[in-house]
Short mmCIF file of C-alpha atoms in Angstrom, two decimals:
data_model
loop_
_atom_site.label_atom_id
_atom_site.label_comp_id
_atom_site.label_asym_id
_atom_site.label_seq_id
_atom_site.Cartn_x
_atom_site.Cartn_y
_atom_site.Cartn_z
CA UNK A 118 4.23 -9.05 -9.77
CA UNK A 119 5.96 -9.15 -6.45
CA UNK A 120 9.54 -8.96 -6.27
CA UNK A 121 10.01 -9.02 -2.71
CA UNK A 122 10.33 -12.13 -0.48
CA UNK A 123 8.96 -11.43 3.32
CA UNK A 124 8.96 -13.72 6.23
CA UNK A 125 7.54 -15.13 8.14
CA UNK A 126 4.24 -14.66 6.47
CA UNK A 127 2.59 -14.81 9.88
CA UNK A 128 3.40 -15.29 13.69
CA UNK A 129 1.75 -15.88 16.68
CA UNK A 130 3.34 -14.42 19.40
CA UNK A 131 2.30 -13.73 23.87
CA UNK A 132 2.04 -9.83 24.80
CA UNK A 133 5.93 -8.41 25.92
CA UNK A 134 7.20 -10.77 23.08
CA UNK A 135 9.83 -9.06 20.32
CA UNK A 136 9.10 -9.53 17.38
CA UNK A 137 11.21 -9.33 14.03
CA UNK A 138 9.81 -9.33 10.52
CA UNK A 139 12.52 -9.32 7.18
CA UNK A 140 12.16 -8.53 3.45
CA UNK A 141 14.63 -9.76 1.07
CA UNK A 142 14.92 -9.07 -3.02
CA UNK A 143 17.26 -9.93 -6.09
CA UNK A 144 17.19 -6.67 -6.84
CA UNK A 145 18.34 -3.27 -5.56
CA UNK A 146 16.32 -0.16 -4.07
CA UNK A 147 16.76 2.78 -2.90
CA UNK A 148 14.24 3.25 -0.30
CA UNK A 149 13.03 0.86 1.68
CA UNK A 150 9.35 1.36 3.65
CA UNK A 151 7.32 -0.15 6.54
CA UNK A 152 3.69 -0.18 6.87
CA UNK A 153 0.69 -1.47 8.93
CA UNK A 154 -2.15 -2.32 7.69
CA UNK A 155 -5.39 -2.95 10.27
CA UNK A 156 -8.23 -4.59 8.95
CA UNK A 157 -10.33 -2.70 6.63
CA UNK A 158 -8.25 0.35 6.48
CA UNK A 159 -5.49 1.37 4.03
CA UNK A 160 -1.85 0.88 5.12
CA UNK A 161 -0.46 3.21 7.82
CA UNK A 162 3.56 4.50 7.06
CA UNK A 163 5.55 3.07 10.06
CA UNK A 164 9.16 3.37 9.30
CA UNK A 165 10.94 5.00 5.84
CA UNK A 166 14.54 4.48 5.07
CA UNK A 167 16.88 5.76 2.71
CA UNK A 168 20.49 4.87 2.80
CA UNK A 169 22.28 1.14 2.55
CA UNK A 170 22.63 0.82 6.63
CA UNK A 171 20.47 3.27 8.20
CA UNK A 172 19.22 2.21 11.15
CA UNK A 173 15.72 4.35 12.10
CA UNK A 174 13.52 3.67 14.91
CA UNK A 175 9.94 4.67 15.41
CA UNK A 176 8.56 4.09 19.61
CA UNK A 177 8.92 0.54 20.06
CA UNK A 178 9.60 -0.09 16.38
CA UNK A 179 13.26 -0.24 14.53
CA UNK A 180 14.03 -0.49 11.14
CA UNK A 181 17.24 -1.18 8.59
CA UNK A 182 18.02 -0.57 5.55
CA UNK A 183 20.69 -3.63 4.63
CA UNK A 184 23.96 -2.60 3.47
CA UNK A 185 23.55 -4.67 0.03
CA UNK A 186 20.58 -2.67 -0.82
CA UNK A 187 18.52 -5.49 -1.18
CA UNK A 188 17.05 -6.36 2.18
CA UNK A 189 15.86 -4.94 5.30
CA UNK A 190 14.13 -5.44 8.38
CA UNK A 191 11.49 -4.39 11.30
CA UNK A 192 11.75 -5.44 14.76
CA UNK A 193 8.89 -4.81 17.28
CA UNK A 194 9.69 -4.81 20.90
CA UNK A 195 7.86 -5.46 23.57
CA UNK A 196 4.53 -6.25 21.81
CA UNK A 197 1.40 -5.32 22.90
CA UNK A 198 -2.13 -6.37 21.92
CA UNK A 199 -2.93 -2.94 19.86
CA UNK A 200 0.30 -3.92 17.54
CA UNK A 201 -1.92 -6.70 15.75
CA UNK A 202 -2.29 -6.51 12.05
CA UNK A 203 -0.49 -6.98 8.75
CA UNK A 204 2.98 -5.70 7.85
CA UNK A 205 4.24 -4.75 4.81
CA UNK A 206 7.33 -3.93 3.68
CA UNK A 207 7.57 -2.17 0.71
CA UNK A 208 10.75 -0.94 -1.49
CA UNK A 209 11.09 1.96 -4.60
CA UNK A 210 13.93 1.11 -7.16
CA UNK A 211 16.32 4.07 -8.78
CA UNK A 212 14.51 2.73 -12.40
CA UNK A 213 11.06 2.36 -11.08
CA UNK A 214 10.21 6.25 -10.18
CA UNK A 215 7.82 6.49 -7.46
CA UNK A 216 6.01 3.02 -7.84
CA UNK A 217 6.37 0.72 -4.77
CA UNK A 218 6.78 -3.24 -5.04
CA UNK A 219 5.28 -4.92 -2.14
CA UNK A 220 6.29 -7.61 -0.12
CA UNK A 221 3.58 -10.11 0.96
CA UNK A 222 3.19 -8.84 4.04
CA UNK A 223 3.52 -10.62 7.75
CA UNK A 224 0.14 -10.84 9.76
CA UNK A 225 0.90 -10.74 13.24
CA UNK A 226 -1.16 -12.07 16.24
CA UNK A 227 -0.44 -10.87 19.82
CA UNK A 228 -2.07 -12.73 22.62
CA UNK A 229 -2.63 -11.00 25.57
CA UNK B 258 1.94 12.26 7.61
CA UNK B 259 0.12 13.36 4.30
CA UNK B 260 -3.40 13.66 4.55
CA UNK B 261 -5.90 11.63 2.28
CA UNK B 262 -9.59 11.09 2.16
CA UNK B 263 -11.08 8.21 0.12
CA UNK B 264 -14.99 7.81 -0.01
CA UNK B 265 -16.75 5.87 -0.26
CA UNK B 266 -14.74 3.26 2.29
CA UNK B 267 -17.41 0.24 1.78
CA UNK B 268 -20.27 -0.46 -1.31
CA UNK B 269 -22.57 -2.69 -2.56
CA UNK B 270 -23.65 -3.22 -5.80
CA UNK B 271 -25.89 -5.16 -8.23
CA UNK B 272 -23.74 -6.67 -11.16
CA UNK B 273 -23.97 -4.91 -14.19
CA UNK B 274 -23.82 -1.41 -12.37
CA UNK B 275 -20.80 1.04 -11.90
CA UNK B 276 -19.52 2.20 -9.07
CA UNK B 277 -17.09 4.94 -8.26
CA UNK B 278 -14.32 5.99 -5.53
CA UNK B 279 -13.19 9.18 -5.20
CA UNK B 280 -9.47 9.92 -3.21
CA UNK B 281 -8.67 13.20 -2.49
CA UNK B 282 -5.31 14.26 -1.30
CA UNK B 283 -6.53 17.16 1.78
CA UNK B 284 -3.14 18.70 2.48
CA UNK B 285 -1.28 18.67 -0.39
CA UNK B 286 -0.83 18.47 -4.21
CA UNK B 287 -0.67 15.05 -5.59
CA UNK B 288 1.52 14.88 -9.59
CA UNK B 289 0.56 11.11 -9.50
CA UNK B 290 -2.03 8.54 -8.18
CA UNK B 291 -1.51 5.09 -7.65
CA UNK B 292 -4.58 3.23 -7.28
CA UNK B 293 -4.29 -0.72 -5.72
CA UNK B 294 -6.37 -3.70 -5.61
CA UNK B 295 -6.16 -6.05 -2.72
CA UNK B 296 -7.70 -9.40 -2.13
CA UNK B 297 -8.37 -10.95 0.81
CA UNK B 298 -4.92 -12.09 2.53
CA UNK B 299 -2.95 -10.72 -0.27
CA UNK B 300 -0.66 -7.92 -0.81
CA UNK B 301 -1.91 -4.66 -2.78
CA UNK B 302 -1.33 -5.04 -6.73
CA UNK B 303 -1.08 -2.14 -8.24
CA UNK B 304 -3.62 -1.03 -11.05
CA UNK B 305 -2.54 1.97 -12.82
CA UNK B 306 -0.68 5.16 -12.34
CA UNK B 307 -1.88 8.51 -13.22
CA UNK B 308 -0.33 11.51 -13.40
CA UNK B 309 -2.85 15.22 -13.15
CA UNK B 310 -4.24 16.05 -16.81
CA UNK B 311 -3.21 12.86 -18.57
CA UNK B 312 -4.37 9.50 -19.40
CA UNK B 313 -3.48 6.66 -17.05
CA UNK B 314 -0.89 3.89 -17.46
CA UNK B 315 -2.39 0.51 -16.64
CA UNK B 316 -0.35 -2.37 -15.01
CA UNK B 317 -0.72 -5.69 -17.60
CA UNK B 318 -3.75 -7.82 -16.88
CA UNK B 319 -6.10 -4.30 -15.98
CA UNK B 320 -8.88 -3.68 -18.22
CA UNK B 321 -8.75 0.41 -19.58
CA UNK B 322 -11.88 0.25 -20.13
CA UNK B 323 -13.49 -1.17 -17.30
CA UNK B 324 -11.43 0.57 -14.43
CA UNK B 325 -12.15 4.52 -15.33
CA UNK B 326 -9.24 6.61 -14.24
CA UNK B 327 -9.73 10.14 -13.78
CA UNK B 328 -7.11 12.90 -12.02
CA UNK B 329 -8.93 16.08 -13.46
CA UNK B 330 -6.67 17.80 -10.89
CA UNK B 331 -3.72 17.87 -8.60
CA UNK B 332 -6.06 16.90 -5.06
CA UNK B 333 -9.03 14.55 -6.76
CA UNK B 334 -8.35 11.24 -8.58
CA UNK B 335 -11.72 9.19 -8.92
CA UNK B 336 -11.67 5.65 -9.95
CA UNK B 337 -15.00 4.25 -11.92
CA UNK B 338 -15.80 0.60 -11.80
CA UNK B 339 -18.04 0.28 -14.93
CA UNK B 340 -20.29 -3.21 -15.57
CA UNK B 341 -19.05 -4.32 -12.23
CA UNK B 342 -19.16 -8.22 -11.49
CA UNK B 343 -18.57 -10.43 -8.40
CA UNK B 344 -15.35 -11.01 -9.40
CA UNK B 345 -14.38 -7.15 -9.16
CA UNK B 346 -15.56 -8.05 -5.37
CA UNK B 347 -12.04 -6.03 -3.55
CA UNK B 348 -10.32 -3.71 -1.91
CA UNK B 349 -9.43 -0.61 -3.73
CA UNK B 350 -7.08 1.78 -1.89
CA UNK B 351 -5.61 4.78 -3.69
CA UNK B 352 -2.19 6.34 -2.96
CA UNK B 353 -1.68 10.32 -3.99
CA UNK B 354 1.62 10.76 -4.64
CA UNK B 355 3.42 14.46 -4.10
CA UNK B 356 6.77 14.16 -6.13
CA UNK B 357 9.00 16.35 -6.24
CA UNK B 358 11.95 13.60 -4.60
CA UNK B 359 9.28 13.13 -1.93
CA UNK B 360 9.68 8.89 -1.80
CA UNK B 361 7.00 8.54 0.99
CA UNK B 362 3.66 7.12 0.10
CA UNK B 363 0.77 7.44 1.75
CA UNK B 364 -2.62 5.64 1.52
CA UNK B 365 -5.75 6.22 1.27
CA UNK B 366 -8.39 4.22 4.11
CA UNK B 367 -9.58 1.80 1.22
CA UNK B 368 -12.96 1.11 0.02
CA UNK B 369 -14.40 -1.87 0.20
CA UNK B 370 -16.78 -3.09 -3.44
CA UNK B 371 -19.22 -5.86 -2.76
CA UNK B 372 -20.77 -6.98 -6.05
CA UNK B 373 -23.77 -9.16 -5.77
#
């Protein structure tokens, strides 16, 4: 099941908004993704991270990995109509191998 | 970003029928395949794991028998639906894996099983 907690699990938000999106756990990993996900397609890598504090940033998107290792997040800035859909964040653990736990994702709305 | 084809990306189907998916990864070798399930407004549960030229490991609650995994080799993973029923009714996307300490994953466009 799902081990990771992400808010809010939607928002509603007016075109040139920022935006800011956050996945928290109980437990520890050691890489930390972003994805979009646009209906009826398969999610779309936004953002990876791999160390406790990186900061990475992608166009208008930025992403951290938190320093505990167990949380991170995405902002979106200046938000435009095209950056509708659902994000997910998604994290690997040192014990899990290559399998990703989910988080529940965050649909966002942007009205123009 | 990897490259990955999954056909077909929407079906329909009478219950009772099977149905299969095939994901191919286009630009690179894939050890392992993860294949998801997603409902509507949910996040993607995973299904199984396969790794090239072995069986596949199921996640608890996924029927073996009725979810066919295949990964004959290292760029073509097919996943078989067999009996199919409304309740199979999803979102299957498939996610080739390359290893090798590569941690990125990358997806395939989904396919979308109507059962009727």
């Amino acid at each position: 099941g799902q081990q990771l907690n992400q808010s809010p699990q939607s928002m509603f938000i007016q075109e040139g908004e920022d935006v800011s999106m956050n996945c928290t756990s109980s437990s520890i990993f050691n890489t930390w993704l972003w994805y979009k996900q646009e209906p009826g397609e398969g999610p779309v890598l936004l953002i990876a991270l791999y160390k406790a504090g990186e900061l990475t940033s992608n166009g208008r998107l930025t992403a951290q990995f938190g320093i505990t290792r167990k949380d991170s997040f995405l902002n979106i800035s200046a938000s435009i109509p095209s950056d509708v859909g659902i994000y997910f964040c998604a994290g690997q653990r040192e014990t899990s191998g290559s399998r990703l736990t989910f988080g529940e994702g965050t649909q966002l709305t942007v009205n123009p | 970003g990897a490259v990955v084809s999954q056909h077909p990306s929407w079906v329909i189907c009478k219950s009772g029928t099977s149905v299969k998916i095939e994901c191919r990864s286009l630009d690179f070798q894939a050890t392992t395949m993860f294949w998801y399930r997603q409902f509507p407004k949910q996040s993607l549960m995973l299904m199984a794991t396969s790794n090239e030229g072995s069986k596949a490991t199921y996640e608890q609650g996924v029927e073996k028998d009725k979810f066919l995994i295949n990964h004959a080799s290292l760029t073509l993973s097919t996943l078989t639906v067999t009996s199919a029923h409304p309740e199979d009714s999803s979102f299957y996307i498939c996610s080739p894996y390359r290893g090798r300490g590569n941690t990125e994953a990358f997806f395939g466009q989904g396919t979308r099983l109507t059962v009727v």
